[in-house]
Every structure is written in C-alpha cells, then in structure tokens.
XYZ file of N, CA and C in Angstrom:
771
model
N 58.080 -5.028 -44.580
C 58.758 -5.902 -45.466
C 58.885 -5.209 -46.767
N 59.882 -5.694 -47.544
C 60.093 -4.392 -48.794
C 59.043 -4.586 -49.578
N 59.339 -3.429 -50.453
C 58.003 -3.239 -51.527
C 57.998 -4.290 -52.495
N 59.148 -4.951 -52.957
C 59.120 -6.245 -53.924
C 60.365 -7.250 -53.368
N 59.338 -8.058 -52.547
C 59.790 -9.214 -51.855
C 59.934 -10.063 -52.855
N 61.391 -11.001 -52.627
C 61.416 -12.217 -53.638
C 60.414 -13.132 -53.384
N 59.410 -13.692 -54.144
C 58.822 -14.596 -54.026
C 59.304 -16.257 -54.686
N 59.250 -17.051 -53.738
C 59.532 -18.028 -54.561
C 58.396 -19.385 -54.568
N 58.335 -19.554 -56.271
C 57.301 -20.381 -56.520
C 57.729 -21.828 -56.614
N 56.845 -22.762 -55.659
C 57.246 -24.186 -55.323
C 56.609 -24.523 -56.587
N 57.114 -25.492 -57.498
C 56.566 -26.706 -58.471
C 57.191 -27.951 -58.133
N 56.139 -28.664 -58.095
C 56.313 -30.154 -57.729
C 55.929 -31.247 -58.437
N 56.809 -31.931 -59.368
C 56.540 -32.341 -60.440
C 56.773 -33.926 -60.442
N 55.662 -34.590 -60.864
C 56.066 -36.179 -61.104
C 55.157 -36.591 -62.450
N 56.043 -36.743 -63.384
C 55.347 -37.221 -64.587
C 54.360 -36.049 -65.327
N 54.695 -34.584 -65.273
C 53.807 -33.877 -65.661
C 54.083 -32.848 -66.891
N 54.202 -33.888 -67.924
C 54.960 -33.138 -68.931
C 53.472 -32.399 -69.664
N 52.437 -33.093 -70.003
C 51.303 -32.712 -70.402
C 51.006 -31.101 -70.561
N 50.681 -30.574 -69.207
C 50.415 -29.538 -69.054
C 51.234 -28.662 -68.631
N 52.583 -28.835 -68.587
C 53.749 -28.152 -67.717
C 54.110 -27.364 -68.512
N 54.090 -27.065 -69.730
C 54.718 -25.641 -70.441
C 53.609 -24.741 -70.033
N 52.181 -24.898 -70.292
C 51.280 -23.698 -70.109
C 51.578 -23.242 -68.674
N 51.585 -24.153 -67.563
C 51.807 -23.305 -66.405
C 53.294 -22.732 -65.889
N 54.349 -23.374 -66.466
C 55.486 -22.173 -66.228
C 55.105 -21.121 -67.115
N 55.168 -21.135 -68.252
C 54.415 -20.027 -69.155
C 53.722 -18.919 -68.190
N 52.673 -19.138 -67.438
C 51.818 -18.116 -66.631
C 52.668 -17.672 -65.388
N 53.652 -18.163 -65.341
C 54.635 -17.677 -64.277
C 55.414 -16.617 -65.094
N 56.056 -17.075 -65.985
C 56.887 -15.872 -66.667
C 55.904 -14.665 -67.184
N 54.810 -14.986 -67.332
C 53.945 -13.731 -67.592
C 53.287 -12.955 -66.693
N 53.684 -13.255 -65.313
C 53.398 -12.247 -64.119
C 53.773 -10.865 -64.415
N 52.986 -10.116 -63.959
C 53.307 -8.679 -64.083
C 54.006 -8.073 -62.637
N 54.435 -9.311 -61.774
C 55.208 -8.887 -60.790
C 56.274 -9.878 -61.054
N 57.793 -9.064 -61.071
C 58.903 -9.579 -61.675
C 59.585 -10.318 -60.690
N 59.727 -9.984 -59.533
C 60.750 -10.340 -58.617
C 60.168 -11.807 -58.023
N 60.647 -13.023 -58.797
C 60.302 -14.294 -58.426
C 61.473 -15.031 -58.901
N 61.407 -16.446 -58.227
C 62.034 -17.538 -58.737
C 61.173 -18.633 -58.453
N 61.745 -19.950 -59.668
C 60.864 -21.068 -59.390
C 61.682 -22.279 -58.787
N 61.091 -22.616 -57.908
C 62.073 -23.544 -57.163
C 61.341 -25.256 -57.833
N 61.977 -25.701 -58.737
C 61.029 -26.701 -59.712
C 61.764 -28.428 -58.666
N 60.643 -29.089 -58.070
C 61.269 -30.079 -57.809
C 60.818 -31.149 -58.484
N 61.454 -32.107 -58.979
C 61.300 -33.395 -59.704
C 61.143 -34.228 -59.015
N 60.065 -35.092 -58.709
C 60.074 -36.071 -57.731
C 60.220 -37.577 -58.271
N 61.549 -37.538 -59.049
C 61.844 -38.775 -59.809
C 60.897 -38.939 -60.984
N 60.845 -38.008 -61.786
C 59.770 -38.155 -63.125
C 60.708 -39.118 -64.088
N 59.665 -39.722 -64.730
C 60.677 -40.631 -66.066
C 60.062 -40.189 -67.298
N 59.102 -38.894 -67.436
C 58.965 -38.478 -68.989
C 59.929 -37.390 -69.052
N 59.631 -36.260 -70.097
C 60.305 -35.546 -70.386
C 60.250 -34.289 -69.677
N 59.750 -33.939 -68.462
C 59.540 -33.076 -67.475
C 60.807 -32.444 -67.670
N 61.942 -32.981 -67.423
C 63.315 -32.497 -67.240
C 63.458 -31.250 -68.256
N 63.405 -32.154 -69.634
C 63.734 -31.527 -71.002
C 62.922 -29.925 -71.001
N 61.447 -29.869 -70.435
C 61.161 -29.238 -70.750
C 61.245 -27.975 -69.507
N 61.650 -27.986 -68.545
C 61.633 -27.750 -67.330
C 63.037 -26.634 -67.551
N 64.132 -27.585 -68.144
C 65.377 -26.882 -68.796
C 65.563 -25.915 -69.832
N 64.469 -25.974 -70.417
C 64.283 -25.312 -71.402
C 64.125 -23.828 -71.001
N 63.661 -23.318 -69.898
C 63.519 -22.097 -69.408
C 65.034 -21.446 -68.810
N 65.209 -20.183 -68.255
C 66.074 -19.750 -68.191
C 66.734 -19.850 -66.372
N 67.681 -18.847 -66.024
C 67.977 -19.624 -64.735
C 67.092 -18.988 -63.709
N 65.880 -18.356 -64.102
C 64.880 -17.960 -62.753
C 64.403 -19.332 -62.317
N 64.374 -20.614 -63.318
C 63.900 -21.763 -62.834
C 65.044 -22.533 -62.251
N 64.865 -22.723 -61.042
C 65.872 -23.977 -60.227
C 65.735 -25.007 -60.627
N 66.380 -25.860 -61.067
C 65.818 -27.206 -61.356
C 66.430 -28.399 -59.743
N 65.615 -29.137 -59.038
C 66.253 -29.875 -58.806
C 65.535 -31.394 -58.657
N 66.197 -32.455 -58.690
C 65.877 -33.961 -59.118
C 65.873 -34.817 -57.989
N 64.819 -35.444 -57.365
C 64.912 -36.485 -56.343
C 65.513 -37.954 -56.537
N 66.181 -38.239 -56.125
C 66.713 -39.563 -55.760
C 65.654 -40.586 -56.260
N 64.382 -40.631 -55.461
C 63.237 -41.646 -55.295
C 61.884 -40.727 -55.318
N 60.925 -41.404 -55.554
C 59.523 -40.642 -55.441
C 59.278 -40.624 -54.023
N 58.898 -39.937 -53.459
C 58.280 -39.636 -52.056
C 56.405 -39.208 -52.252
N 55.903 -39.512 -51.132
C 54.766 -38.684 -50.838
C 54.798 -37.306 -51.022
N 53.646 -36.898 -51.922
C 53.587 -35.271 -52.400
C 54.098 -34.631 -51.377
N 53.719 -34.187 -50.022
C 53.640 -33.122 -49.194
C 54.995 -33.428 -48.556
N 55.987 -34.621 -48.453
C 57.093 -34.445 -48.164
C 57.982 -33.916 -49.397
N 57.661 -34.289 -50.466
C 58.568 -33.649 -51.641
C 58.117 -32.002 -51.527
N 57.112 -31.982 -51.117
C 56.661 -30.344 -51.068
C 57.589 -29.734 -49.799
N 57.841 -30.188 -48.915
C 58.813 -29.782 -47.806
C 60.166 -29.611 -48.213
N 60.460 -30.673 -49.125
C 61.975 -30.930 -49.653
C 62.077 -29.431 -50.479
N 61.209 -28.991 -50.976
C 61.395 -28.138 -52.428
C 61.422 -26.655 -51.560
N 60.436 -26.411 -50.296
C 60.092 -25.454 -49.884
C 61.756 -25.059 -49.058
N 62.572 -26.051 -48.490
C 63.756 -25.783 -47.885
C 64.755 -25.074 -48.913
N 64.596 -25.381 -50.032
C 65.400 -24.787 -51.127
C 64.966 -23.233 -51.515
N 63.925 -22.913 -50.835
C 63.256 -21.432 -51.288
C 64.431 -20.236 -50.967
N 64.551 -19.224 -51.607
C 65.557 -18.180 -51.103
C 64.462 -17.057 -50.769
N 62.978 -16.931 -51.145
C 62.315 -15.757 -51.005
C 61.831 -15.564 -49.720
N 61.201 -14.348 -49.295
C 60.376 -13.874 -48.026
C 59.482 -14.400 -48.201
N 58.509 -14.925 -49.630
C 57.297 -15.482 -49.584
C 57.419 -16.476 -50.432
N 56.549 -17.411 -50.310
C 56.282 -18.814 -51.226
C 54.920 -18.605 -51.998
N 55.026 -19.133 -53.075
C 53.726 -19.442 -53.473
C 53.831 -20.936 -54.180
N 52.505 -21.657 -54.275
C 52.639 -22.847 -55.302
C 52.175 -22.869 -56.644
N 52.830 -23.347 -57.164
C 51.754 -23.843 -58.363
C 52.206 -25.317 -59.062
N 50.711 -26.069 -59.022
C 50.732 -27.566 -59.414
C 50.867 -27.141 -61.257
N 51.519 -28.572 -61.583
C 52.399 -28.731 -62.851
C 51.340 -28.655 -63.955
N 49.954 -28.430 -63.710
C 48.921 -28.788 -64.580
C 47.943 -27.246 -64.096
N 48.241 -26.407 -63.191
C 47.100 -25.219 -62.988
C 48.371 -24.431 -63.844
N 47.181 -22.957 -63.807
C 47.629 -21.897 -64.372
C 47.215 -20.542 -63.802
N 48.058 -19.559 -63.752
C 47.579 -18.366 -63.290
C 47.776 -17.404 -64.081
N 46.471 -16.523 -63.428
C 46.322 -15.227 -64.047
C 47.437 -13.992 -63.949
N 47.799 -13.596 -64.789
C 49.066 -12.963 -64.956
C 48.976 -11.568 -63.842
N 48.333 -11.205 -63.163
C 48.168 -10.203 -61.738
C 48.384 -10.803 -60.732
N 48.319 -12.286 -60.537
C 48.347 -13.315 -59.191
C 49.333 -12.862 -58.552
N 50.411 -12.747 -58.453
C 51.600 -12.008 -57.518
C 51.308 -10.986 -57.098
N 51.194 -10.192 -58.137
C 51.094 -8.449 -57.898
C 50.015 -8.479 -56.980
N 48.822 -8.753 -57.114
C 47.610 -8.359 -56.068
C 47.859 -9.169 -54.813
N 48.357 -10.160 -54.639
C 48.527 -11.076 -53.617
C 49.810 -10.421 -52.668
N 50.805 -10.041 -53.107
C 51.830 -9.379 -52.585
C 51.652 -8.255 -51.672
N 50.440 -7.396 -52.556
C 50.054 -6.127 -51.733
C 49.039 -6.531 -50.649
N 48.698 -7.317 -50.636
C 47.476 -7.971 -49.771
C 48.176 -8.679 -48.140
N 49.325 -9.190 -48.312
C 49.994 -10.282 -47.220
C 50.735 -9.239 -46.159
N 50.525 -9.524 -45.051
C 51.268 -8.826 -43.654
C 51.538 -9.760 -42.748
N 52.197 -9.043 -41.621
C 52.338 -9.535 -40.604
C 51.443 -10.207 -40.003
N 49.862 -9.831 -39.733
C 48.898 -10.247 -39.346
C 47.967 -11.276 -40.211
N 48.476 -11.169 -41.253
C 47.944 -11.984 -42.349
C 48.773 -12.440 -43.131
N 49.572 -13.662 -42.608
C 50.810 -14.069 -43.456
C 50.186 -15.195 -44.390
N 48.699 -15.519 -44.801
C 48.599 -15.937 -45.716
C 47.529 -15.322 -46.693
N 47.840 -15.542 -47.953
C 46.782 -14.829 -48.719
C 46.093 -15.941 -49.691
N 44.682 -16.065 -50.002
C 44.337 -16.893 -51.094
C 43.268 -15.961 -52.005
N 43.014 -16.727 -52.872
C 41.843 -16.094 -53.757
C 40.880 -16.713 -54.174
N 40.144 -16.451 -55.385
C 38.987 -17.164 -55.821
C 40.004 -18.094 -56.972
N 39.215 -19.193 -57.413
C 40.113 -19.926 -58.939
C 38.565 -20.439 -59.395
N 38.674 -20.758 -60.359
C 37.863 -21.628 -61.264
C 38.535 -23.172 -61.943
N 37.793 -23.992 -62.301
C 38.185 -25.108 -62.586
C 38.122 -25.084 -64.222
N 38.896 -25.552 -64.528
C 39.146 -25.892 -65.995
C 39.555 -27.763 -66.611
N 39.263 -28.201 -67.579
C 39.079 -29.041 -67.972
C 40.330 -29.601 -69.120
N 41.055 -30.625 -69.406
C 42.098 -30.940 -69.874
C 42.389 -30.032 -71.488
N 41.126 -29.473 -72.074
C 41.071 -28.598 -72.986
C 41.365 -27.204 -72.499
N 41.418 -26.681 -71.445
C 41.421 -25.819 -70.795
C 40.162 -24.694 -70.914
N 39.004 -25.283 -71.137
C 37.983 -24.911 -70.964
C 37.315 -24.964 -69.197
N 36.418 -23.702 -69.243
C 35.802 -23.590 -67.738
C 34.900 -24.888 -67.609
N 34.797 -25.479 -66.191
C 34.232 -26.397 -65.711
C 33.041 -25.323 -64.672
N 32.008 -25.531 -65.267
C 30.855 -24.657 -64.091
C 30.424 -25.550 -63.121
N 31.199 -24.875 -61.903
C 30.748 -25.518 -60.615
C 30.482 -24.504 -59.706
N 29.698 -24.656 -58.630
C 29.894 -23.803 -57.498
C 30.848 -24.178 -56.442
N 31.392 -22.970 -56.259
C 32.761 -23.004 -55.208
C 32.451 -22.469 -53.732
N 33.175 -23.129 -52.968
C 32.945 -22.723 -51.440
C 33.193 -21.100 -51.281
N 32.310 -20.406 -50.477
C 32.633 -18.881 -50.242
C 34.031 -18.560 -49.395
N 34.331 -17.580 -49.567
C 35.320 -17.374 -48.940
C 35.338 -17.286 -47.343
N 36.682 -17.572 -46.535
C 36.439 -17.784 -44.863
C 36.164 -16.386 -44.488
N 35.257 -16.374 -43.244
C 35.159 -15.108 -42.671
C 34.791 -15.549 -41.026
N 35.316 -14.298 -40.329
C 35.217 -14.731 -38.648
C 35.926 -16.081 -38.525
N 35.075 -16.997 -38.161
C 35.476 -18.313 -37.467
C 35.828 -19.402 -38.447
N 37.434 -19.056 -39.011
C 37.688 -19.612 -40.328
C 38.219 -21.149 -40.086
N 38.664 -21.562 -38.748
C 38.981 -22.883 -38.626
C 37.680 -23.544 -38.838
N 36.505 -23.152 -38.230
C 35.013 -24.256 -38.192
C 34.477 -23.901 -39.498
N 35.106 -23.049 -40.492
C 34.466 -22.725 -41.507
C 35.109 -23.675 -42.749
N 36.758 -23.870 -42.359
C 37.277 -24.592 -43.337
C 36.873 -26.284 -43.100
N 36.368 -26.540 -41.873
C 36.019 -27.810 -41.763
C 34.793 -28.186 -42.751
N 33.787 -27.003 -42.830
C 32.466 -27.195 -43.529
C 32.625 -27.143 -44.776
N 33.753 -26.432 -45.609
C 34.113 -26.760 -47.060
C 35.523 -25.578 -47.087
N 36.271 -26.409 -47.743
C 37.751 -25.767 -47.994
C 37.510 -24.956 -49.193
N 37.781 -23.273 -49.036
C 38.013 -22.761 -50.416
C 39.390 -22.215 -50.972
N 40.141 -22.837 -50.159
C 41.856 -22.716 -50.551
C 42.184 -23.741 -51.601
N 42.797 -22.829 -52.512
C 43.563 -23.923 -53.655
C 44.853 -23.921 -53.416
N 45.553 -24.903 -53.083
C 47.043 -24.553 -52.919
C 47.717 -24.028 -54.073
N 47.293 -23.689 -55.303
C 47.991 -22.634 -56.468
C 47.522 -21.686 -56.266
N 46.690 -21.294 -55.502
C 46.153 -19.734 -55.376
C 46.452 -19.384 -54.097
N 47.409 -19.668 -53.446
C 47.986 -19.441 -51.988
C 49.620 -18.601 -52.279
N 49.544 -17.659 -51.460
C 50.799 -17.115 -51.011
C 50.761 -16.770 -49.655
N 52.201 -17.078 -49.174
C 52.175 -17.444 -47.774
C 54.074 -17.036 -47.288
N 54.157 -16.556 -46.134
C 54.955 -15.837 -45.602
C 56.073 -17.312 -45.402
N 57.416 -17.177 -45.745
C 58.239 -18.233 -45.737
C 58.786 -18.689 -44.556
N 58.784 -18.139 -43.809
C 59.593 -18.077 -42.476
C 58.529 -18.998 -41.629
N 57.356 -18.657 -41.658
C 56.361 -19.464 -41.125
C 56.100 -20.565 -41.939
N 55.973 -20.937 -42.861
C 55.896 -22.027 -43.624
C 57.228 -23.240 -43.718
N 58.163 -22.314 -43.133
C 59.446 -23.384 -43.178
C 59.390 -23.917 -41.611
N 58.803 -22.776 -40.790
C 58.704 -23.728 -39.266
C 57.831 -24.346 -39.157
N 56.468 -24.291 -40.020
C 55.281 -25.143 -39.626
C 55.340 -26.455 -40.662
N 55.799 -26.114 -41.679
C 55.667 -27.491 -42.448
C 54.548 -28.290 -43.022
N 54.373 -28.899 -44.067
C 53.477 -29.662 -44.273
C 53.589 -30.841 -43.678
N 52.786 -31.820 -42.907
C 52.744 -32.866 -42.408
C 53.006 -34.008 -43.648
N 54.229 -34.726 -43.694
C 54.649 -35.332 -44.970
C 54.073 -36.872 -44.979
N 53.214 -37.356 -44.236
C 52.289 -38.397 -44.425
C 51.319 -38.331 -45.393
N 50.864 -36.964 -45.752
C 49.962 -37.049 -46.338
C 50.319 -37.098 -47.761
N 49.442 -37.471 -48.823
C 49.600 -37.470 -50.166
C 48.526 -36.547 -51.130
N 47.431 -36.411 -50.173
C 46.259 -35.813 -50.628
C 46.154 -34.536 -49.699
N 45.801 -34.677 -48.789
C 45.071 -33.687 -47.655
C 46.306 -32.860 -46.847
N 47.554 -32.916 -47.307
C 48.297 -32.011 -46.598
C 48.272 -30.549 -46.735
N 47.772 -29.855 -47.607
C 47.687 -28.324 -47.994
C 46.256 -27.920 -46.840
N 45.249 -28.818 -46.865
C 43.956 -28.497 -45.900
C 44.493 -28.950 -44.503
N 45.460 -29.861 -44.189
C 45.228 -30.080 -42.901
C 46.555 -28.592 -42.501
N 47.421 -28.205 -43.492
C 48.400 -27.112 -42.870
C 47.471 -25.861 -42.757
N 46.287 -25.680 -43.763
C 45.341 -24.348 -43.798
C 44.838 -24.466 -42.366
N 44.425 -25.370 -42.206
C 43.568 -25.751 -40.978
C 44.477 -25.172 -39.614
N 45.765 -26.043 -39.639
C 46.440 -25.791 -38.142
C 46.940 -24.577 -38.108
N 47.568 -23.638 -39.343
C 47.787 -22.406 -39.409
C 46.326 -21.020 -38.686
N 45.134 -21.952 -39.357
C 44.036 -20.829 -39.174
C 43.811 -20.973 -37.562
N 44.266 -21.896 -36.450
C 43.978 -21.890 -35.517
C 44.714 -20.442 -34.751
N 46.006 -19.935 -35.450
C 46.626 -18.821 -34.647
C 46.531 -18.110 -35.632
N 46.442 -17.981 -36.970
C 46.558 -16.552 -37.733
C 45.464 -16.229 -38.592
N 45.148 -15.201 -38.936
C 43.969 -14.597 -39.707
C 44.810 -14.739 -41.066
N 43.803 -15.188 -42.154
C 44.136 -14.843 -43.662
C 43.380 -13.969 -44.315
N 44.186 -13.523 -45.327
C 43.829 -12.350 -46.280
C 43.193 -12.737 -47.588
N 42.400 -12.399 -48.244
C 41.565 -12.954 -49.517
C 41.562 -11.872 -50.449
N 41.617 -12.250 -51.430
C 41.750 -11.468 -52.655
C 40.445 -11.970 -53.530
N 39.315 -11.090 -53.854
C 38.173 -11.674 -54.290
C 38.437 -11.444 -55.711
N 39.168 -11.784 -56.389
C 38.979 -12.245 -57.931
C 39.476 -13.554 -58.308
N 39.084 -14.145 -59.298
C 39.683 -14.947 -59.724
C 41.323 -15.218 -60.116
N 42.192 -15.375 -59.708
C 43.661 -15.269 -59.778
C 44.304 -16.774 -60.419
N 43.509 -17.879 -60.562
C 44.045 -19.089 -60.343
C 43.330 -19.852 -61.271
N 43.386 -20.797 -62.224
C 42.669 -22.092 -62.744
C 43.245 -23.104 -62.336
N 42.400 -23.860 -61.873
C 42.838 -25.584 -61.498
C 42.090 -26.432 -62.221
N 43.020 -27.085 -62.939
C 43.243 -28.061 -63.917
C 42.219 -29.772 -63.464
N 41.538 -29.822 -63.726
C 40.776 -30.924 -63.488
C 40.844 -32.185 -64.872
N 41.711 -33.011 -64.454
C 41.909 -34.303 -65.847
C 41.872 -35.679 -65.182
N 41.850 -36.464 -65.934
C 41.769 -37.956 -65.547
C 42.976 -38.444 -64.656
N 44.234 -37.669 -64.789
C 45.579 -38.211 -64.244
C 45.921 -37.291 -63.130
N 44.946 -36.381 -62.646
C 45.384 -35.670 -61.150
C 45.242 -36.518 -60.145
N 46.141 -36.157 -59.298
C 46.377 -37.139 -58.012
C 45.115 -37.402 -57.513
N 44.331 -35.953 -57.350
C 43.101 -36.455 -56.551
C 42.526 -37.436 -56.907
N 42.140 -37.811 -58.263
C 41.552 -38.676 -58.974
C 41.932 -40.070 -59.158
N 43.355 -39.992 -59.203
C 43.900 -41.338 -59.397
C 44.040 -42.149 -57.776
N 44.012 -41.153 -56.839
C 44.081 -41.784 -55.529
C 43.008 -41.363 -54.480
N 41.735 -41.291 -55.441
C 40.235 -40.951 -54.354
C 40.082 -41.777 -53.550
N 40.395 -42.967 -53.771
C 40.125 -44.064 -52.411
C 40.860 -44.129 -51.209
N 41.837 -42.906 -51.241
C 42.825 -42.775 -49.965
C 42.219 -41.746 -49.294
N 41.228 -40.611 -49.990
C 40.984 -39.666 -49.200
C 40.120 -39.837 -47.698
N 39.514 -40.876 -47.481
C 38.835 -41.597 -46.494
C 40.049 -41.980 -45.353
N 41.352 -42.404 -45.609
C 41.990 -42.825 -44.945
C 42.880 -41.582 -44.112
N 42.946 -40.625 -45.377
C 43.886 -39.371 -44.922
C 43.033 -38.639 -43.787
N 41.638 -38.440 -44.355
C 40.499 -37.637 -43.438
C 40.690 -38.429 -41.990
N 41.092 -39.619 -41.995
C 40.693 -40.316 -40.710
C 41.976 -39.547 -40.007
N 42.918 -39.668 -40.312
C 44.214 -39.680 -39.691
C 44.235 -38.146 -39.279
N 43.504 -37.152 -40.223
C 43.473 -35.689 -40.017
C 42.511 -35.388 -38.672
N 41.257 -36.161 -38.437
C 40.223 -35.870 -37.544
C 40.611 -36.480 -36.370
N 41.392 -37.642 -36.469
C 42.223 -38.428 -35.020
C 42.896 -37.210 -34.531
N 43.890 -36.503 -35.139
C 44.496 -35.948 -34.654
C 43.865 -34.691 -33.932
N 42.955 -34.023 -34.784
C 42.265 -33.188 -34.031
C 41.451 -33.559 -32.753
N 40.862 -34.654 -32.858
C 40.611 -35.040 -31.614
C 41.707 -35.156 -30.416
N 42.832 -35.332 -30.521
C 43.728 -35.322 -29.547
C 44.381 -34.041 -29.501
N 44.097 -33.030 -29.889
C 44.598 -31.878 -29.782
C 43.573 -30.923 -28.952
N 44.181 -30.580 -27.695
C 43.444 -29.545 -26.726
C 43.100 -28.433 -27.277
N 44.190 -27.726 -28.078
C 44.290 -26.442 -28.924
C 43.140 -26.426 -29.930
N 43.043 -27.357 -30.454
C 42.197 -27.302 -31.695
C 40.414 -27.532 -31.284
N 40.509 -28.427 -30.163
C 39.407 -28.683 -29.648
C 38.771 -27.286 -29.256
N 39.501 -26.415 -28.361
C 39.393 -25.184 -27.905
C 38.892 -24.355 -28.672
N 39.564 -24.249 -29.714
C 39.424 -22.916 -30.618
C 38.387 -23.829 -31.496
N 37.674 -24.574 -31.964
C 36.737 -24.920 -32.902
C 35.471 -25.879 -32.051
N 35.751 -26.458 -31.277
C 34.868 -27.074 -30.729
C 34.483 -28.688 -31.181
N 34.205 -29.501 -29.977
C 34.143 -30.856 -30.770
C 32.968 -31.113 -31.604
N 31.770 -30.245 -31.366
C 30.750 -30.560 -32.370
C 31.184 -30.516 -33.704
N 32.119 -29.516 -33.662
C 32.349 -29.047 -35.429
C 33.290 -30.209 -36.146
N 34.199 -30.918 -35.348
C 34.769 -31.887 -35.851
C 34.053 -33.464 -35.894
N 32.617 -33.425 -35.252
C 32.017 -34.357 -35.115
C 31.426 -34.133 -36.446
N 30.921 -32.804 -36.647
C 30.378 -32.826 -38.280
C 31.141 -33.031 -39.605
N 32.103 -32.604 -39.332
C 33.127 -33.106 -40.286
C 33.319 -34.622 -40.439
N 33.366 -35.183 -39.388
C 33.618 -36.949 -39.251
C 32.451 -37.569 -40.240
N 31.429 -36.864 -39.725
C 30.108 -37.406 -40.284
C 29.921 -37.130 -41.785
N 30.581 -35.870 -42.019
C 30.617 -35.857 -43.598
C 31.272 -36.588 -44.421
N 32.625 -36.679 -43.966
C 33.632 -37.646 -44.559
C 33.207 -39.122 -44.840
N 32.582 -39.441 -43.593
C 32.305 -40.768 -43.659
C 31.148 -41.116 -44.437
N 30.103 -40.216 -44.644
C 28.988 -40.266 -45.638
C 29.295 -40.224 -46.713
N 30.646 -39.555 -47.441
C 31.108 -39.257 -48.810
C 32.006 -40.652 -48.804
N 32.379 -41.124 -47.788
C 33.115 -42.483 -48.305
C 32.191 -43.258 -48.376
N 31.041 -43.532 -48.260
C 29.956 -44.603 -48.132
C 29.456 -44.465 -49.696
N 28.961 -43.271 -50.219
C 28.601 -42.521 -51.216
C 29.587 -43.299 -52.435
N 30.786 -43.096 -52.286
C 31.746 -43.280 -53.377
C 31.993 -45.141 -53.508
N 31.635 -45.484 -52.420
C 32.035 -46.895 -52.408
C 30.482 -47.773 -53.308
N 29.178 -46.467 -52.929
C 28.018 -47.158 -53.803
C 28.177 -46.924 -55.476
N 28.744 -46.055 -55.479
C 28.968 -45.172 -57.013
C 30.228 -46.486 -57.582
C-alpha cells in the first residue's frame, strides 16, 4: 500500500445542519491530508446543502432523489468513493485531528479494519461520563456479541473489502454492527489505543428516535446468525443464545420504562 493512500470519508446526512459544520471542520483539521469527503445527502429539507457547499472541492456532494434507509444510503455513498481506504463520520460526531494519521499507519492486508477508542459528548460538546466496552482481543466475533466497542465514526476500512461485502441495506440502526460481526468471522481488526473520536448523543439521533426498532433489527440479525453454518462454527450456538437473551431482556426493560 502507498505511504499516503487516499482516504474517502463518507458522510451520510439527513437534516443534520445543527452540528454539521463542526463535524466537517474536524476533517479539514486533520494532520493527514490525502482525503476526500463523499457527502451523501439523503434528501434533506434543511440547509445542510448550503453548509456542505460552503467548503472546497475536497467535499464531493451528492443528493438522493428520495430518503432511503440509512445503510442503503451508506452503500450508495461507498460506491462513489475513489480512495483505497474508507472512513465514516456521522454528521454530529467529531474527530481528533490525528485520527486518520494514526489509523492509516495501522491498517494492513491482515487487519483491513482499524478502530479506536471514543468518548460520548452531549449537544453542548460536554463529555458524558460513561463506561465504554473494552477493545476486542482473541475471539473477536464472540466479544462483539457481548458488547460492541466499535463506533462507525471511529473506523478505517479497506475500500475493496467494503465494496465487496457492503452493509445490509435492510438496516437503519444495526447495519454497522452486523457488518463488523460478519467481517470478524474472517478477518482480524487493528486497534488504536487512544480516543480519536467524540460521538455526540442528543435527542435527535437516529438511535434515540428509532429506539423501539432496535429489537426488530436485532431479531433479524440473530435469526440470520442461526441460519449461518459459518457463523455457528466460528462462534458457537451458545454465544448467540446469550446474545438473544440479552436483547430480549433489554427490550422488556425498555417497555417497562
């Protein structure tokens, strides 16, 4: 791989104007300079277009004719990427300025996905103190089922692999987790033991707005697992039953609340 491969940074936007400029600025402040932004506007009706268009030609803007599920939109954006590597930045998250530089050094043909530590922040950019999952070691597929430590805005991935495997377009919430799990059945991941991303939590995030749909998508995921011989051999049926129990218990708890 070249010393400075082109990194395509995918930003998927649906009415994201509130925090958008801060997110884009955190890309332009990167110490690693060989990048492009693939900005996929999922038919927004706010002024996200005007904000995106205020940047230079390193931001390449696309607008969809209609709104589609998030991970279908992510696939459309990925197809437009020109880089050898792909990163994602959600339009309310922020990168540390060394994020790309440190992850590019870690990626290899043996570890085609690199992730890092992250922290949660609120709508005022104040840190939310919470315990985050431990990094993955050894049996990473099994550990992903216990607790996923990978934030999509904290990932760098080989572009050819991503375009081959793709996100499952039926998902609007669980699509990144499902892809990480699927890739973990075959590949090892690399880890940068530093906080390189701030993941913003606020009332308008897709995760919170659509929280009632989590269990629906988790059921799709675990039914697919049970039907996959490869996954069952790699992880074991007992692990997926633990995952099923955890999901169903959390769904019951959320109904009570």
